[in-house]
Structure formats: structure tokens, C-alpha cells
Coordinates of C-alpha atoms in Angstrom, one line a residue:
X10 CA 3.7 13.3 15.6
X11 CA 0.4 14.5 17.2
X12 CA -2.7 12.1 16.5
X13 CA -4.1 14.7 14.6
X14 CA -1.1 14.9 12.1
X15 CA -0.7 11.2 12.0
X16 CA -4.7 11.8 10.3
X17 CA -3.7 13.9 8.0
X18 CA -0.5 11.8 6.9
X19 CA -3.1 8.7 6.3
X20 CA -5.4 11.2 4.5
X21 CA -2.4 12.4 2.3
X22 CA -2.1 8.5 1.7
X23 CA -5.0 7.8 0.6
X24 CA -5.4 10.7 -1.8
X25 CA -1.4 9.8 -3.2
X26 CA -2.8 6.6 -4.1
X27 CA -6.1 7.4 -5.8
X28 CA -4.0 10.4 -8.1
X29 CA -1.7 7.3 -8.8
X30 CA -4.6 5.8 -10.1
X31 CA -4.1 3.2 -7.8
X32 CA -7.3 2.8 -6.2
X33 CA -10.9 3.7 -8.1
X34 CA -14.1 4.9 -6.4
X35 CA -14.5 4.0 -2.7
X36 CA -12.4 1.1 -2.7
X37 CA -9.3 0.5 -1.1
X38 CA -7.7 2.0 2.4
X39 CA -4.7 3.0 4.8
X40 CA -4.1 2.3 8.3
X41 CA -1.5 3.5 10.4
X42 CA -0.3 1.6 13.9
X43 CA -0.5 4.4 16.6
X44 CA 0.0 2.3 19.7
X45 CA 0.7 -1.4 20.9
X46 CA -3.3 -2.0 20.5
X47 CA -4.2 0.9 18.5
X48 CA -4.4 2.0 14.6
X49 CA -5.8 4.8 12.7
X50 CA -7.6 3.5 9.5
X51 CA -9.7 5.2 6.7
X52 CA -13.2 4.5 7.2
X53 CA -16.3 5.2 5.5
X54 CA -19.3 7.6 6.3
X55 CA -22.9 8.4 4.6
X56 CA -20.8 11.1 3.0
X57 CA -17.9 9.4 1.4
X58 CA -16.8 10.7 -1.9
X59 CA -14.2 8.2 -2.1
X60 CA -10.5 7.7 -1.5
X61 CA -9.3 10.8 -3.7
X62 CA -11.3 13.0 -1.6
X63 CA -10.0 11.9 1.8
X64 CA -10.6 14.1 5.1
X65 CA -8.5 13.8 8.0
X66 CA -12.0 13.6 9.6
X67 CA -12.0 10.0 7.6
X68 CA -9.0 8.2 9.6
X69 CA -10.6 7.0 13.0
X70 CA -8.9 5.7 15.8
X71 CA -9.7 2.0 16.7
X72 CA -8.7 -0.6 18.8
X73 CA -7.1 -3.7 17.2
X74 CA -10.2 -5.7 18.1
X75 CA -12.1 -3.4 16.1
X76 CA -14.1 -1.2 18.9
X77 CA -13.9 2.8 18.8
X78 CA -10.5 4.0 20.6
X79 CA -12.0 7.2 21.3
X80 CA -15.6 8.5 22.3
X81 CA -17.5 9.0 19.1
X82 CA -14.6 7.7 17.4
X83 CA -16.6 5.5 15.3
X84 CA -19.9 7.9 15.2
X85 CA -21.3 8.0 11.5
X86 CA -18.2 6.2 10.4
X87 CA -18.1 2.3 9.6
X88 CA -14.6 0.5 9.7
X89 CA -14.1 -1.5 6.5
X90 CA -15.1 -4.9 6.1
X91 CA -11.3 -5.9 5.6
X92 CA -9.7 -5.0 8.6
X93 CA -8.2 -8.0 8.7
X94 CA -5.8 -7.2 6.2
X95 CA -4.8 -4.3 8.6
X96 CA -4.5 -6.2 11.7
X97 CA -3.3 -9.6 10.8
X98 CA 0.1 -7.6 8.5
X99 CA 0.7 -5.6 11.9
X100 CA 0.4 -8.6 14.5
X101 CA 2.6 -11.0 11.9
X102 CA 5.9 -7.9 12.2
X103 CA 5.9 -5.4 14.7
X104 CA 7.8 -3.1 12.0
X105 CA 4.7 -3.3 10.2
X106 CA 3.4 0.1 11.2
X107 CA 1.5 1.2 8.1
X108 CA -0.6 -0.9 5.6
X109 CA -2.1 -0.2 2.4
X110 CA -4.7 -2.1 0.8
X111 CA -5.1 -0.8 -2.8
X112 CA -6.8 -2.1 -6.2
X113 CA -3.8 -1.1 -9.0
X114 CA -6.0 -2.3 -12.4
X115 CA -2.3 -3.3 -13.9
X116 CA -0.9 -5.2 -11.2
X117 CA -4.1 -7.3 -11.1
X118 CA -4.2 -7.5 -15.0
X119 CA -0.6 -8.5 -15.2
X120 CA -1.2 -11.6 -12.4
X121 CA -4.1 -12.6 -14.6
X122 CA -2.3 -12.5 -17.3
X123 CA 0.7 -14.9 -16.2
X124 CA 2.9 -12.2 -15.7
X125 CA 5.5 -12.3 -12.6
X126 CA 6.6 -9.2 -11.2
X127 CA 10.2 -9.3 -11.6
X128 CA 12.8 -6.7 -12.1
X129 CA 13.2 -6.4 -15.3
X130 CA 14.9 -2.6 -15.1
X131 CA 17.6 -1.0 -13.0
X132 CA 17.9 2.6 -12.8
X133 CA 15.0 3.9 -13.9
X134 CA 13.6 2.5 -10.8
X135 CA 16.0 1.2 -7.9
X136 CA 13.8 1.1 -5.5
X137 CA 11.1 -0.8 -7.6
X138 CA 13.9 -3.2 -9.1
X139 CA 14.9 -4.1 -5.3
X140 CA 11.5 -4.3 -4.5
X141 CA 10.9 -7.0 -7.2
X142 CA 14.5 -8.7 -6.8
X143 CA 13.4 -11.3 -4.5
X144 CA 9.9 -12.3 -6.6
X145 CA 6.6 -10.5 -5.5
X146 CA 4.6 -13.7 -3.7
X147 CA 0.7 -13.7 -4.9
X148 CA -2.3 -14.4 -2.2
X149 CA -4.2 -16.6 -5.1
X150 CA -8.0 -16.1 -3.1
X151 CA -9.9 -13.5 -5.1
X152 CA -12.1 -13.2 -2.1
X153 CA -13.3 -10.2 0.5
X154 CA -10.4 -10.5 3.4
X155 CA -12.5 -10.0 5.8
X156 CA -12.1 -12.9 8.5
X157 CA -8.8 -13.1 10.8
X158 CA -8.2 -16.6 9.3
X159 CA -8.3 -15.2 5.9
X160 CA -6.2 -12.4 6.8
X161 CA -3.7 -14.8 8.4
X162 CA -3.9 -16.6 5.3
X163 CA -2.8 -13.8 3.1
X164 CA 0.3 -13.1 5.3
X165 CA 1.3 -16.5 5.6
X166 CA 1.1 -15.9 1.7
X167 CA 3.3 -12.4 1.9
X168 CA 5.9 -14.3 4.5
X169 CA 8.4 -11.6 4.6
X170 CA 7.9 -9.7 1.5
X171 CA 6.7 -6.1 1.4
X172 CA 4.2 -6.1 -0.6
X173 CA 1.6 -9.2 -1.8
X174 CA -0.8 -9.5 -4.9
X175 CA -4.0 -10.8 -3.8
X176 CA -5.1 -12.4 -7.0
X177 CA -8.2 -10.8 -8.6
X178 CA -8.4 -8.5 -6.1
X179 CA -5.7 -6.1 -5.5
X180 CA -2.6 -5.6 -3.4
X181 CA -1.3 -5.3 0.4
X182 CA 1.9 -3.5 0.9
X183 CA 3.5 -3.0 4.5
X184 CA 6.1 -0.8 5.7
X185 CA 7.5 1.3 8.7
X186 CA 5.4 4.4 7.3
X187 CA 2.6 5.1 5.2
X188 CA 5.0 7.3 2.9
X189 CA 7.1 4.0 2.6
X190 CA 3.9 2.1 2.1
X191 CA 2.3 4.0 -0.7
X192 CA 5.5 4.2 -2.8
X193 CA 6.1 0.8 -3.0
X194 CA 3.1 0.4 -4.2
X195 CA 3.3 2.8 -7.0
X196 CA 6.5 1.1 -7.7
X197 CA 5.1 -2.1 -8.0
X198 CA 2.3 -0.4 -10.0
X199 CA 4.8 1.1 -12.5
X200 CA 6.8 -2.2 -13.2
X201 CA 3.2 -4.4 -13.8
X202 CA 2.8 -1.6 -16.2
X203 CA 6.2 -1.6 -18.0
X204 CA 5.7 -5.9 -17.9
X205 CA 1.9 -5.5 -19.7
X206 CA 3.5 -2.6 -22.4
X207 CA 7.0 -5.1 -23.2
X208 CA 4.4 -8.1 -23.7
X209 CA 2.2 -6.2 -25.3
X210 CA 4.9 -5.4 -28.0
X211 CA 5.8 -8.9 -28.4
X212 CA 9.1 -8.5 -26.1
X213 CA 10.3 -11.0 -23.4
X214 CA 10.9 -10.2 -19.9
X215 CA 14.0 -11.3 -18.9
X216 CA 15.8 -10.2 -15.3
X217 CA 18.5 -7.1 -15.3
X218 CA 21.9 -9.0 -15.2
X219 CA 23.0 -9.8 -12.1
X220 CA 26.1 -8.3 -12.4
X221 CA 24.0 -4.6 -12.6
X222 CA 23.0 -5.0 -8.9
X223 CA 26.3 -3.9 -8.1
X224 CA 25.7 -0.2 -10.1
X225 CA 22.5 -0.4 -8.3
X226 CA 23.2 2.1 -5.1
X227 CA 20.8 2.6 -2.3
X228 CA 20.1 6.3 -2.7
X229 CA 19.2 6.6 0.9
X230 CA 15.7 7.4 2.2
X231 CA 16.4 11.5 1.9
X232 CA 16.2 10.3 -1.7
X233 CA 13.9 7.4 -2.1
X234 CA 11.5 8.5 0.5
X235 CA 11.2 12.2 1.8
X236 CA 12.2 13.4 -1.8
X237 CA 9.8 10.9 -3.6
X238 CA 6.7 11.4 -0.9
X239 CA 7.3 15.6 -1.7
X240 CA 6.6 15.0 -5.0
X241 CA 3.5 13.2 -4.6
X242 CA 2.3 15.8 -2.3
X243 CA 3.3 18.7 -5.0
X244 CA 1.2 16.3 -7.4
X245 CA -1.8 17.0 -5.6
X246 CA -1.5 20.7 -5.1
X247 CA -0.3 21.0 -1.8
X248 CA 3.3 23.1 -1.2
X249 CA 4.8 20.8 0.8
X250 CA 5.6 21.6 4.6

């Protein structure tokens, strides 16, 4: 992919997330690993309209130490405060290449509330379910990650888990691609929200049988990836490509 597409693929990110009401307002951001000591991330200008209004324009090209990896790369644009969250997740796993820092309201409602992420469904999401098989681990600082120790901190907290709740706060979740990386987190979005609705109703959460795993196929990434990110390209009004 050309630098220019990989923008627009980060763009397409962040506006995925924000129609999956994952993130709200200006908060929240994407990064993408485009070399051994480079990243494209969504940054912020004097005319951000927020995450569901992304511009390719928005992802800027940056060295891991922060500094512009471009001229005028950084021109009217200001990285965000928590790029440690970017660059601490890609440092810990080289097959980190894409990260996502989001603010889902029910995954942070459901930690609050007690509520472990576990997979309590099979089929109506696989991916989800395997996602949540292992436990989802929870970064318990509700602070601005925005100090390498701090980031360090909340990986040591994610160890070798996708995705990690940071506890009044929001979520990280890390994968080999930003389509991978935004639909696990709208996957762990969608079982916090099943969790809040069967508590809610005075139900108990209980584990699928373990038994089910073996009924439990991996569909493949045709399936679980390309097909999934189409449709939340088509969601936003774009044919996809």
C-alpha cells in the first residue's frame, strides 16, 4: 500500500469507530506502524471536527520518538498527548502494527460496574467469544497515558492479550491491521453491551459450555475480516473498493 492509501485506511478507522459509537467528540485515535521507526497516527488541527469526520489529511506521519517524519508533517497538526499508548503496544510485539485507542461508554460502564468480559455467547459472535475466551485483562489507572512509563505500564497490564480496558477511561486494542484492530473492538463493545442488558434483566452470566468451543469454527479472515470491514465501510456510505 502507498502512504497515501495507508491515510485513508486509518481515516476509514477512525470514522468505523465513531459510527460504532465507539468513540464521542474528539476523543480517541488510530495509528498505524509504517516502518521500523515510523507510524501514521490521527492527529488534531485548529479545525478538527472530531473522529467521525476524519480526513486522510488527519493521519500524519511521525517518527517513534515523536518528531515530524516528513517536512511539514506536523504543520497545524498536534500529535495526541497519548502517544504512548501507540508506541509502547508497538515496541512490546513487533506484530503490533495497528493500535486503537477508543472510549466505548459500555465497556467502561460494564468494568465499573463489576462486570468481567467473558464469553458468554457462541455463534452470534465467534470472533468476539474467542476474543473474550481467555479473560479481557483491565489497566486499573483512570489516568491520561501519556508518559512512556505509563504506557509501559498499561502493556505490562495487556501482557499478550489483544485488547485491554483501561479502567475509567477507555480501551487499547492491537492487531496486525487497523481493520483487525477496529473490529475487535466493536466486538468487545457488543459483548459489554449484551453483559450490561442480561444484568440488567436480573440474568447471570455464566461462560458458553466448554464443550461448544468445538462447534465454534474459525470462519477464516475472508469471513471475519475483509467481509466484516466491507460492511462497516458500506455503513458509512462508501461502495466499497
Amino acid at each position: 500500500m502507498t502512504l497515501d492509501s495507508q491515510r485513508t485506511l486509518v481515516a476509514l478507522g477512525c470514522r468505523v469507530a465513531a459510527a460504532r459509537g465507539l468513540v464521542d467528540g474528539i476523543l480517541g485515535h488510530l495509528s498505524l506502524r509504517v516502518g521500523d521507526d515510523q507510524l501514521l497516527i490521527r492527529c488534531r488541527s485548529d479545525t478538527d471536527a472530531g473522529l467521525a469526520f476524519t480526513r486522510p489529511s488527519d493521519i500524519r506521519l511521525i517518527g517513534i520518538d515523536g518528531t515530524p517524519g516528513g517536512a511539514a508533517e506536523l504543520d497545524g497538526y498536534r500529535i495526541p498527548n497519548e502517544l504512548p499508548i501507540h508506541v509502547e503496544t508497538m515496541l512490546a510485539d513487533p506484530r503490533r502494527r495497528a493500535v486503537a485507542h477508543l472510549h466505548p461508554p459500555a465497556v467502561v460502564a460494564a468494568d465499573l460496574a463489576g462486570i468481567e468480559i467473558r464469553p458468554i455467547y457462541g455463534a452470534y459472535d465467534i470472533p468476539g467469544a474467542v476474543l473474550a475466551r481467555g479473560g479481557v485483562p483491565v489497566f486499573e489507572r483512570a489516568v491520561l497515558i501519556r508518559s512512556s512509563q505509563l504506557g509501559q505500564d498499561m502493556v505490562a497490564a495487556m501482557g499478550s492479550a489483544p485488547v485491554v480496558i483501561c479502567r475509567g477511561h477507555g480501551i487499547t486494542s492491537a492487531a496486525g491491521s487497523i481493520q483487525q484492530a477496529v473490529l475487535q473492538a466493536i466486538s468487545l463493545d457488543a459483548l459489554a453491551r449484551m453483559s450490561l442488558q442480561v444484568s440488567a434483566a436480573g440474568g447471570t452470566l455464566r461462560d458458553i459450555a466448554e464443550a461448544d468451543w468445538d462447534d465454534l469454527p474459525d470462519l477464516g479472515s475472508d469471513f471475519n475480516i475483509a467481509a466484516a470491514w466491507r460492511h462497516e465501510v458500506a455503513r458509512l456510505g462508501i461502495q466499497p473498493s
